[in-house]
Short mmCIF file of C-alpha atoms and ligand atoms in Angstrom, two decimals:
data_model
loop_
_atom_site.label_atom_id
_atom_site.label_comp_id
_atom_site.label_asym_id
_atom_site.label_seq_id
_atom_site.Cartn_x
_atom_site.Cartn_y
_atom_site.Cartn_z
CA MET A 1288 24.90 -120.76 37.98
CA THR A 1289 24.12 -121.02 34.17
CA PRO A 1290 25.85 -118.94 31.65
CA GLN A 1291 22.70 -117.24 30.91
CA LEU A 1292 21.90 -116.52 34.33
CA ALA A 1293 25.43 -114.97 34.58
CA ASP A 1294 24.45 -112.74 31.35
CA LEU A 1295 21.15 -111.58 33.03
CA PHE A 1296 23.14 -110.78 36.51
CA GLU A 1297 25.89 -108.56 34.45
CA PHE A 1298 22.82 -107.06 32.64
CA LEU A 1299 21.22 -106.11 35.76
CA ARG A 1300 23.99 -104.98 37.43
CA PHE A 1301 23.45 -101.51 35.24
CA PRO A 1302 21.67 -98.72 36.96
CA SER A 1303 20.06 -97.87 33.80
CA VAL A 1304 17.45 -95.67 35.15
CA SER A 1305 16.34 -93.51 32.18
CA THR A 1306 14.53 -90.76 34.44
CA ASP A 1307 17.55 -89.85 36.62
CA SER A 1308 20.26 -88.06 34.44
CA ARG A 1309 22.75 -88.73 37.03
CA HIS A 1310 22.78 -92.09 35.35
CA ALA A 1311 22.93 -91.43 31.96
CA GLY A 1312 26.41 -92.72 32.14
CA ASP A 1313 25.22 -96.15 33.56
CA VAL A 1314 22.48 -96.43 30.83
CA ARG A 1315 24.94 -95.56 27.99
CA GLY A 1316 27.21 -98.60 29.48
CA CYS A 1317 24.16 -101.04 29.52
CA ALA A 1318 23.84 -100.37 26.12
CA GLY A 1319 27.26 -100.73 24.94
CA TRP A 1320 27.40 -104.14 27.03
CA LEU A 1321 24.24 -105.27 24.70
CA VAL A 1322 25.87 -104.35 21.66
CA ALA A 1323 29.21 -106.14 22.64
CA LYS A 1324 27.20 -109.39 23.56
CA LEU A 1325 25.09 -109.20 20.27
CA SER A 1326 28.36 -108.96 18.14
CA ALA A 1327 30.04 -112.18 20.29
CA MET A 1328 26.74 -113.72 19.20
CA GLY A 1329 28.03 -112.87 15.45
CA LEU A 1330 25.36 -110.37 14.68
CA GLY A 1331 25.51 -107.12 13.32
CA ALA A 1332 25.00 -104.68 16.18
CA GLU A 1333 25.14 -100.97 16.13
CA LEU A 1334 24.84 -98.50 18.82
CA HIS A 1335 22.53 -95.28 17.68
CA ASP A 1336 23.18 -92.22 19.62
CA THR A 1337 19.60 -89.95 19.99
CA PRO A 1338 19.19 -86.48 21.67
CA GLY A 1339 18.46 -88.62 24.74
CA HIS A 1340 19.67 -92.55 25.47
CA PRO A 1341 21.28 -94.79 22.93
CA VAL A 1342 19.06 -97.19 20.07
CA VAL A 1343 20.78 -100.35 20.08
CA VAL A 1344 19.89 -102.54 16.61
CA ALA A 1345 21.15 -105.81 15.75
CA ARG A 1346 20.67 -107.96 12.76
CA ASN A 1347 21.77 -111.64 11.22
CA VAL A 1348 22.42 -111.28 7.72
CA HIS A 1349 18.90 -110.96 5.67
CA VAL A 1350 17.87 -113.90 3.39
CA PRO A 1351 14.98 -113.19 0.38
CA GLY A 1352 11.94 -114.89 0.93
CA ARG A 1353 12.37 -115.37 4.72
CA CYS A 1354 9.90 -113.99 7.30
CA THR A 1355 11.47 -110.55 8.82
CA VAL A 1356 10.79 -110.50 12.74
CA LEU A 1357 11.67 -107.35 15.02
CA ILE A 1358 11.91 -108.21 18.47
CA TYR A 1359 11.41 -105.23 20.79
CA GLY A 1360 13.09 -104.70 24.55
CA HIS A 1361 13.89 -101.85 26.84
CA TYR A 1362 17.06 -102.12 28.49
CA ASP A 1363 16.30 -98.79 31.15
CA VAL A 1364 14.25 -99.29 34.15
CA GLN A 1365 12.40 -97.77 36.64
CA PRO A 1366 13.81 -95.45 39.70
CA VAL A 1367 14.33 -97.70 43.20
CA ASP A 1368 13.16 -95.54 45.45
CA PRO A 1369 12.14 -95.85 48.34
CA LEU A 1370 15.52 -97.81 48.50
CA ALA A 1371 14.90 -98.60 52.26
CA LEU A 1372 12.17 -101.57 51.31
CA TRP A 1373 14.44 -103.38 49.46
CA THR A 1374 15.56 -106.86 51.13
CA SER A 1375 18.63 -106.76 48.89
CA ALA A 1376 20.22 -104.06 46.98
CA PRO A 1377 18.49 -103.55 43.81
CA PHE A 1378 21.49 -103.81 41.32
CA ALA A 1379 23.11 -106.44 43.36
CA PRO A 1380 21.02 -109.35 41.77
CA GLU A 1381 20.32 -112.43 43.97
CA ILE A 1382 18.55 -115.70 43.68
CA ARG A 1383 16.00 -116.46 46.45
CA ASP A 1384 13.07 -119.01 46.56
CA GLY A 1385 13.67 -119.68 42.99
CA LYS A 1386 13.46 -115.87 41.61
CA ILE A 1387 16.02 -113.22 40.90
CA TRP A 1388 15.79 -110.31 42.89
CA ALA A 1389 16.73 -106.63 41.16
CA ARG A 1390 15.20 -103.95 39.42
CA GLY A 1391 14.66 -104.95 35.84
CA ALA A 1392 14.36 -108.72 36.59
CA THR A 1393 10.85 -108.51 35.18
CA ASP A 1394 10.44 -105.17 33.29
CA ASN A 1395 12.59 -105.57 31.10
CA LYS A 1396 15.87 -107.16 31.02
CA GLY A 1397 14.70 -110.45 32.28
CA GLN A 1398 12.36 -111.11 29.37
CA MET A 1399 14.31 -108.95 27.19
CA LEU A 1400 17.58 -111.15 27.40
CA ALA A 1401 15.69 -114.12 27.51
CA HIS A 1402 14.92 -113.56 23.84
CA LEU A 1403 18.65 -112.47 23.12
CA LEU A 1404 19.87 -115.86 24.80
CA GLY A 1405 17.30 -117.58 22.76
CA VAL A 1406 18.61 -116.72 19.49
CA GLU A 1407 22.20 -117.39 20.72
CA GLN A 1408 21.13 -120.97 21.49
CA THR A 1409 19.31 -121.18 18.22
CA LEU A 1410 22.59 -119.93 16.50
CA ARG A 1411 24.72 -122.47 18.61
CA ASP A 1412 22.49 -125.37 17.58
CA HIS A 1413 21.77 -124.51 13.98
CA GLY A 1414 24.50 -122.04 12.89
CA ASP A 1415 21.59 -119.66 11.57
CA LEU A 1416 18.20 -118.56 12.21
CA PRO A 1417 14.89 -119.52 10.73
CA VAL A 1418 14.00 -115.93 10.53
CA ASN A 1419 15.46 -112.58 9.54
CA LEU A 1420 15.87 -111.04 12.72
CA ILE A 1421 16.06 -107.24 13.67
CA PHE A 1422 16.67 -106.49 17.32
CA LEU A 1423 15.66 -103.11 18.54
CA PHE A 1424 16.58 -102.35 22.03
CA GLU A 1425 15.60 -98.64 23.77
CA GLY A 1426 16.70 -97.26 26.69
CA GLU A 1427 13.71 -94.69 26.81
CA GLU A 1428 10.59 -97.07 27.33
CA GLU A 1429 10.27 -95.64 30.98
CA ILE A 1430 9.65 -92.12 30.09
CA GLY A 1431 7.39 -92.67 27.29
CA SER A 1432 10.10 -93.12 24.17
CA PRO A 1433 10.49 -89.63 23.10
CA ASN A 1434 13.28 -90.29 20.91
CA LEU A 1435 12.52 -94.04 19.43
CA ALA A 1436 9.46 -92.73 17.15
CA PRO A 1437 11.67 -89.69 15.22
CA PHE A 1438 14.41 -93.10 15.07
CA LEU A 1439 11.97 -95.33 13.21
CA VAL A 1440 10.99 -92.59 10.75
CA ARG A 1441 14.64 -92.27 9.91
CA HIS A 1442 15.43 -95.92 9.80
CA ARG A 1443 12.17 -96.75 8.01
CA ASP A 1444 13.79 -98.86 5.48
CA ALA A 1445 16.20 -100.76 7.83
CA LEU A 1446 13.51 -101.70 9.71
CA ARG A 1447 11.00 -103.29 7.84
CA CYS A 1448 9.42 -106.11 9.08
CA ASP A 1449 6.45 -108.16 8.82
CA VAL A 1450 5.97 -108.62 12.52
CA ILE A 1451 7.15 -107.56 15.87
CA ALA A 1452 7.45 -109.84 18.75
CA ILE A 1453 7.69 -108.37 22.52
CA SER A 1454 7.98 -109.56 25.78
CA ASP A 1455 7.30 -106.70 28.10
CA THR A 1456 3.90 -107.80 29.65
CA GLY A 1457 1.67 -109.99 31.79
CA MET A 1458 1.46 -113.46 32.62
CA VAL A 1459 -1.87 -114.27 34.21
CA ALA A 1460 -0.67 -117.00 36.53
CA PRO A 1461 2.16 -118.83 36.80
CA GLY A 1462 2.73 -121.61 34.33
CA VAL A 1463 -0.44 -119.99 32.40
CA PRO A 1464 0.97 -118.93 28.51
CA THR A 1465 -0.76 -115.93 27.90
CA LEU A 1466 -0.71 -114.03 24.72
CA GLY A 1467 -1.53 -110.03 25.05
CA TYR A 1468 -3.32 -108.70 22.02
CA GLY A 1469 -3.96 -105.34 23.54
CA LEU A 1470 -1.99 -102.54 25.70
CA ARG A 1471 -3.79 -99.34 27.16
CA GLY A 1472 -2.60 -95.76 26.34
CA ILE A 1473 -1.84 -93.34 28.42
CA THR A 1474 -1.92 -89.32 29.01
CA CYS A 1475 -0.10 -87.66 31.98
CA CYS A 1476 -0.47 -84.20 33.53
CA GLU A 1477 0.17 -82.17 36.58
CA ALA A 1478 -2.19 -79.24 37.95
CA VAL A 1479 -0.65 -76.82 40.57
CA LEU A 1480 -3.41 -74.78 42.38
CA ARG A 1481 -1.69 -71.24 43.67
CA GLY A 1482 -3.34 -69.12 46.35
CA PRO A 1483 -1.57 -66.61 48.66
CA ALA A 1484 1.56 -65.14 47.72
CA GLY A 1485 3.45 -67.05 50.22
CA ASP A 1486 2.53 -69.71 52.98
CA LEU A 1487 0.21 -67.94 55.53
CA HIS A 1488 -0.91 -68.81 59.40
CA SER A 1489 -3.99 -70.72 59.04
CA GLY A 1490 -5.18 -69.05 62.47
CA LEU A 1491 -4.76 -65.17 61.11
CA PHE A 1492 -5.80 -65.77 57.39
CA GLY A 1493 -8.02 -69.25 57.26
CA GLY A 1494 -11.41 -68.77 56.27
CA ALA A 1495 -10.86 -65.78 54.54
CA VAL A 1496 -8.91 -66.82 51.42
CA ALA A 1497 -8.83 -70.08 49.60
CA ASN A 1498 -6.62 -72.95 50.87
CA PRO A 1499 -5.15 -74.39 47.59
CA ALA A 1500 -4.80 -77.85 49.83
CA THR A 1501 -8.46 -78.00 49.85
CA ALA A 1502 -9.01 -76.76 46.65
CA ILE A 1503 -7.08 -79.60 44.83
CA GLY A 1504 -9.11 -81.93 46.88
CA ARG A 1505 -12.10 -80.71 45.67
CA LEU A 1506 -10.56 -80.55 41.61
CA ILE A 1507 -9.72 -84.31 42.15
CA ALA A 1508 -12.85 -85.34 43.69
CA SER A 1509 -14.56 -83.55 40.54
CA LEU A 1510 -12.72 -86.45 38.08
CA HIS A 1511 -15.09 -89.07 39.09
CA ASP A 1512 -18.95 -90.00 40.17
CA ALA A 1513 -19.59 -91.61 43.20
CA ASP A 1514 -19.91 -95.12 41.62
CA GLY A 1515 -15.87 -94.41 40.08
CA ARG A 1516 -16.85 -93.24 36.21
CA VAL A 1517 -15.22 -90.84 35.03
CA ALA A 1518 -17.12 -87.93 35.15
CA ILE A 1519 -15.53 -85.74 32.49
CA ASP A 1520 -17.49 -84.69 29.48
CA GLY A 1521 -16.98 -86.88 26.44
CA PHE A 1522 -14.42 -88.95 28.31
CA TYR A 1523 -16.34 -92.05 27.05
CA ASP A 1524 -17.18 -90.87 23.72
CA GLN A 1525 -14.53 -92.90 21.31
CA VAL A 1526 -14.58 -95.74 23.53
CA ARG A 1527 -14.99 -99.10 22.07
CA PRO A 1528 -17.04 -101.57 23.34
CA LEU A 1529 -15.97 -104.67 24.58
CA GLU A 1530 -16.81 -107.71 22.12
CA ASN A 1531 -19.08 -110.14 23.58
CA TRP A 1532 -16.46 -113.23 22.73
CA GLU A 1533 -14.06 -111.24 24.64
CA ARG A 1534 -16.04 -110.97 27.45
CA ARG A 1535 -17.33 -114.94 27.03
CA MET A 1536 -13.16 -115.70 26.89
CA TRP A 1537 -11.87 -113.56 30.10
CA SER A 1538 -14.54 -114.81 32.00
CA GLN A 1539 -12.60 -118.04 32.18
CA VAL A 1540 -8.71 -116.55 32.45
CA PRO A 1541 -7.01 -117.43 36.03
CA GLY A 1542 -5.36 -114.90 38.03
CA VAL A 1543 -8.00 -111.73 37.22
CA GLY A 1544 -10.90 -113.05 39.74
CA ASP A 1545 -12.42 -111.10 42.29
CA LEU A 1546 -10.32 -113.19 45.13
CA GLU A 1547 -6.87 -113.18 43.48
CA MET A 1548 -7.01 -109.39 42.87
CA LEU A 1549 -7.66 -108.87 46.77
CA GLU A 1550 -4.78 -111.23 47.60
CA THR A 1551 -2.26 -109.85 44.94
CA THR A 1552 -3.41 -106.19 45.95
CA GLY A 1553 -3.51 -106.35 49.61
CA CYS A 1554 -6.51 -103.90 49.21
CA PRO A 1555 -9.51 -104.31 51.98
CA GLY A 1556 -12.21 -104.39 48.58
CA LEU A 1557 -12.27 -103.77 44.99
CA PHE A 1558 -13.39 -100.84 43.45
CA GLY A 1559 -14.15 -99.62 40.01
CA GLU A 1560 -16.61 -98.93 37.19
CA PRO A 1561 -19.85 -100.73 37.94
CA GLY A 1562 -21.12 -102.93 34.97
CA TYR A 1563 -17.24 -104.88 34.33
CA THR A 1564 -15.57 -107.33 35.91
CA THR A 1565 -12.36 -106.94 37.50
CA ALA A 1566 -10.28 -108.14 34.03
CA GLU A 1567 -12.74 -105.79 31.92
CA ARG A 1568 -12.02 -102.70 33.79
CA ILE A 1569 -8.15 -103.12 34.03
CA TRP A 1570 -7.87 -104.56 30.22
CA ALA A 1571 -10.55 -102.72 28.39
CA ARG A 1572 -11.71 -99.72 30.14
CA PRO A 1573 -10.05 -96.33 30.59
CA THR A 1574 -9.53 -94.78 33.78
CA ALA A 1575 -8.75 -91.21 35.74
CA GLU A 1576 -5.51 -91.80 38.16
CA VAL A 1577 -3.97 -89.51 41.15
CA ASN A 1578 -0.29 -90.80 40.93
CA GLY A 1579 1.01 -88.12 43.27
CA LEU A 1580 -0.28 -85.32 45.74
CA GLY A 1581 1.27 -82.48 47.76
CA GLY A 1582 1.21 -79.37 49.52
CA GLY A 1583 1.48 -78.14 52.96
CA TYR A 1584 3.06 -79.72 55.89
CA GLN A 1585 4.51 -83.01 55.66
CA GLY A 1586 6.56 -83.25 58.75
CA GLU A 1587 6.05 -84.94 61.93
CA GLY A 1588 3.12 -83.45 64.39
CA SER A 1589 0.99 -80.60 63.01
CA LYS A 1590 2.01 -76.91 61.73
CA THR A 1591 -0.97 -74.62 61.27
CA VAL A 1592 0.03 -73.22 58.10
CA LEU A 1593 -2.20 -72.62 54.91
CA PRO A 1594 -0.01 -73.40 51.73
CA ALA A 1595 0.59 -71.01 48.92
CA GLU A 1596 0.36 -74.16 46.48
CA ALA A 1597 -0.89 -77.66 46.05
CA PHE A 1598 -0.31 -79.75 42.77
CA VAL A 1599 -1.67 -82.96 41.80
CA LYS A 1600 -0.22 -85.69 39.11
CA LEU A 1601 -2.95 -87.27 36.77
CA SER A 1602 -2.51 -90.12 34.25
CA PHE A 1603 -5.16 -91.26 32.07
CA ARG A 1604 -5.28 -94.73 31.03
CA LEU A 1605 -7.14 -95.20 27.33
CA VAL A 1606 -8.22 -97.88 25.62
CA PRO A 1607 -9.70 -98.05 21.52
CA ASP A 1608 -10.28 -95.66 20.03
CA GLN A 1609 -9.24 -93.14 22.56
CA ASP A 1610 -6.84 -90.32 21.55
CA PRO A 1611 -4.41 -89.17 23.95
CA GLN A 1612 -4.54 -85.56 22.47
CA ASP A 1613 -8.15 -85.17 22.61
CA ILE A 1614 -8.59 -86.54 25.99
CA MET A 1615 -6.19 -84.06 27.40
CA ALA A 1616 -7.94 -81.25 25.64
CA LYS A 1617 -10.83 -82.52 27.34
CA VAL A 1618 -9.49 -82.81 30.84
CA THR A 1619 -7.58 -79.71 30.49
CA CYS A 1620 -11.20 -77.84 29.85
CA HIS A 1621 -12.56 -80.23 32.63
CA LEU A 1622 -9.88 -79.06 35.46
CA ALA A 1623 -10.42 -75.21 34.30
CA SER A 1624 -14.03 -75.43 34.76
CA HIS A 1625 -14.01 -77.17 37.72
CA CYS A 1626 -11.36 -75.13 39.66
CA PRO A 1627 -12.71 -73.83 42.88
CA PRO A 1628 -12.58 -69.81 43.73
CA GLY A 1629 -9.80 -68.03 44.71
CA VAL A 1630 -6.98 -70.32 43.29
CA THR A 1631 -5.31 -70.03 40.16
CA LEU A 1632 -4.76 -73.45 37.88
CA GLU A 1633 -1.74 -73.91 35.89
CA VAL A 1634 -2.08 -77.65 33.74
CA THR A 1635 1.30 -78.74 32.29
CA SER A 1636 0.75 -82.00 30.07
CA GLY A 1637 3.00 -84.87 29.62
CA HIS A 1638 3.83 -87.89 27.99
CA ASP A 1639 1.21 -89.91 26.41
CA GLY A 1640 0.66 -93.13 24.07
CA LYS A 1641 -1.92 -94.43 21.89
CA PRO A 1642 -4.10 -97.45 22.84
CA TYR A 1643 -3.04 -100.69 21.01
CA VAL A 1644 -5.79 -103.94 19.83
CA THR A 1645 -5.22 -106.52 17.58
CA ASP A 1646 -6.24 -109.88 16.25
CA PRO A 1647 -4.90 -112.68 18.15
CA HIS A 1648 -6.35 -115.07 15.69
CA SER A 1649 -4.30 -113.57 12.77
CA ARG A 1650 -1.53 -115.88 10.94
CA TYR A 1651 1.25 -114.54 13.09
CA GLY A 1652 -1.02 -114.69 16.26
CA ARG A 1653 -1.66 -118.17 15.96
CA ALA A 1654 2.16 -118.58 15.42
CA ALA A 1655 2.54 -117.27 18.91
CA GLN A 1656 0.05 -119.25 20.24
CA ALA A 1657 1.07 -122.06 18.83
CA ALA A 1658 5.23 -121.18 19.97
CA LEU A 1659 2.87 -120.59 23.63
CA ARG A 1660 1.52 -123.89 23.45
CA ALA A 1661 4.48 -126.18 22.96
CA VAL A 1662 6.71 -124.17 25.52
CA PHE A 1663 4.17 -124.33 28.39
CA GLY A 1664 2.19 -127.49 27.31
CA ALA A 1665 -1.27 -125.30 27.91
CA GLU A 1666 -3.65 -123.55 25.96
CA PRO A 1667 -2.50 -119.66 25.81
CA VAL A 1668 -4.90 -117.51 26.98
CA LEU A 1669 -5.80 -114.37 25.06
CA ILE A 1670 -5.77 -110.98 26.91
CA ARG A 1671 -5.57 -107.43 26.43
CA GLU A 1672 -3.28 -105.54 29.03
CA GLY A 1673 -4.01 -102.82 31.57
CA GLY A 1674 -0.40 -101.35 31.19
CA SER A 1675 1.13 -99.20 28.39
CA ILE A 1676 3.81 -99.70 25.76
CA PRO A 1677 3.19 -96.29 23.78
CA ILE A 1678 5.32 -97.44 21.05
CA VAL A 1679 3.30 -100.26 20.16
CA GLN A 1680 1.04 -98.57 17.97
CA THR A 1681 3.72 -96.25 16.57
CA PHE A 1682 5.26 -99.13 15.35
CA ARG A 1683 2.08 -99.87 13.21
CA GLU A 1684 1.98 -96.55 12.23
CA ILE A 1685 5.24 -95.86 11.02
CA LEU A 1686 6.47 -99.76 10.05
CA GLY A 1687 2.95 -101.02 9.17
CA ALA A 1688 3.56 -104.23 11.46
CA ASP A 1689 1.24 -105.86 14.23
CA SER A 1690 2.92 -106.65 17.72
CA LEU A 1691 2.90 -110.10 19.54
CA LEU A 1692 2.83 -109.48 23.50
CA LEU A 1693 4.38 -112.85 24.59
CA GLY A 1694 4.33 -111.79 28.22
CA LEU A 1695 6.27 -113.44 31.39
CA ALA A 1696 5.53 -110.87 34.06
CA LEU A 1697 3.94 -112.01 36.73
CA ALA A 1698 1.48 -110.33 38.96
CA ASP A 1699 3.77 -110.04 41.81
CA ALA A 1700 6.99 -109.33 39.98
CA GLN A 1701 6.79 -105.50 42.03
CA ILE A 1702 7.86 -104.12 38.93
CA HIS A 1703 8.27 -100.25 39.51
CA ALA A 1704 8.28 -101.17 43.08
CA PRO A 1705 10.73 -102.24 45.58
CA ASN A 1706 11.65 -106.04 45.54
CA GLU A 1707 11.26 -106.51 41.88
CA ASN A 1708 11.28 -110.33 41.01
CA PHE A 1709 11.59 -112.56 37.85
CA PRO A 1710 11.33 -116.54 38.26
CA VAL A 1711 14.60 -118.12 36.97
CA ALA A 1712 11.41 -120.83 35.70
CA ASN A 1713 10.10 -117.70 33.48
CA PHE A 1714 13.45 -116.48 32.52
CA GLU A 1715 14.18 -120.29 30.94
CA ALA A 1716 10.75 -120.73 29.62
CA GLY A 1717 11.26 -117.42 27.96
CA ILE A 1718 14.60 -118.64 26.32
CA ARG A 1719 12.51 -121.55 24.93
CA LEU A 1720 9.61 -119.63 23.95
CA ASN A 1721 11.97 -117.14 21.41
CA GLN A 1722 13.55 -120.43 20.00
CA ALA A 1723 10.12 -121.87 19.51
CA LEU A 1724 8.35 -118.61 18.01
CA LEU A 1725 10.90 -118.10 15.66
CA GLN A 1726 10.28 -121.70 14.25
CA HIS A 1727 6.78 -121.16 14.19
CA LEU A 1728 6.92 -117.65 12.57
CA ALA A 1729 9.27 -119.06 9.74
CA SER A 1730 6.33 -121.43 8.54
CA ALA A 1731 3.73 -118.79 9.32
N1 BES B 3182 6.27 -103.42 31.14
C1 BES B 3182 5.09 -101.94 31.44
C2 BES B 3182 4.04 -102.32 30.99
C3 BES B 3182 3.22 -103.68 31.05
C4 BES B 3182 3.80 -104.13 32.13
C5 BES B 3182 2.50 -104.10 30.61
C6 BES B 3182 3.09 -105.19 32.81
C7 BES B 3182 1.53 -104.85 30.67
C8 BES B 3182 1.81 -105.92 32.02
C9 BES B 3182 6.53 -101.07 30.69
O1 BES B 3182 7.77 -100.90 31.02
C10 BES B 3182 5.48 -99.56 31.54
O2 BES B 3182 5.98 -99.63 32.70
N2 BES B 3182 5.21 -98.95 30.73
C11 BES B 3182 4.57 -97.57 31.13
C12 BES B 3182 4.42 -96.71 30.30
C13 BES B 3182 4.62 -95.34 30.23
C14 BES B 3182 5.63 -94.74 31.43
C15 BES B 3182 4.52 -94.15 29.33
C16 BES B 3182 3.63 -97.86 31.91
O3 BES B 3182 2.42 -98.34 31.81
O4 BES B 3182 3.07 -97.22 32.93
ZN1 ZN B 3183 8.08 -100.68 32.81
#
């Protein structure tokens, strides 16, 4: 095993699950490991406590006149359940079939560590970096980065930079260099419908009172029309239409055709908003999704119960220029006006993040494309992303810098799911990509 892979294995062994308070010590231990690694590389590294999980910042000695590059990543990971579906234990990394299998292998530890190890290699080869570098690593991305924006405000001067580089997004197909220039935003909520004071016998009371589980079905059904368009009043008002050049460009991008999407997802058919291709639906159109649903008997066999309550967890993916707060206000209004009779509705809103789009042809965008071309030996494809990294738009608002999304996550990486994996080849390419990127940004 190479020393780089050994480092990644150590990093992956921390169960740094940010959403689970039982893992707070592991998250902190992981941050401490990063500080030790960065310090050993000769960078000035600090662990900053926040009301939540720590932020790690590291920098080289800055030289006036050089381009200042901030590299962002997250060392927290998603929960591992359902644990039984993992072939090998999520925090005991293994290599099989040329891939590293572990929670966080792709999202985001493997991609993030590739940057760190690229810098280590450049320092070893040249004793110096061609740019002023700031590493900013957080432990709360998977829970919506609640403490990072205040941290940026407090450390605005120390974090001032010309451009931001992030590898926490997708690569459309193996070996196809991919530059992301947009992300969807997100806003989340939970709705609870309550009926009777307690669970009732469905024979003795069914038919005379509303069933909250039935009502939640009607409420959910009201979110879309039969074709799959979101049916919330004003939902599409601020949506920026797709540009013709994007539609033309995306029609050539590999990995996102209908057959490939059927293959990747295992679905019996595709379904989505009429008038848009699969890539357009994911990268440039907003959605309403049910992420969780509950109420009534879940055990074996049947139980004739009329449940006292039912709930649904919803999220909405947003595109420029939709605003998460405006959308949540419209959602709340829609839910209230479509709530069936005989039940009460309570809506609790969750975390959110704004959508992001930038110009892939800016001078830094062109430098990123040159680095991708050099490392992969092919013309980069330019895409927007369906996923969200809420802090990216906040970076622009607080630090005034745009982000380059140099994604290495493959469609079958199983991020957030059992059997997350990252090809060794992508890890190694990521290390070389960091080296090429800093060289190209230095002369951009
Ligand atoms: N790395 C992902 C986002 C991602 C993955 C973007 C692949 C594009 C391609 C990130 O860690 C993530 O999962 N973000 C969450 C944000 C949410 C928790 C606020 C998401 O998109 O659901
Ligand atoms: Zn994630």
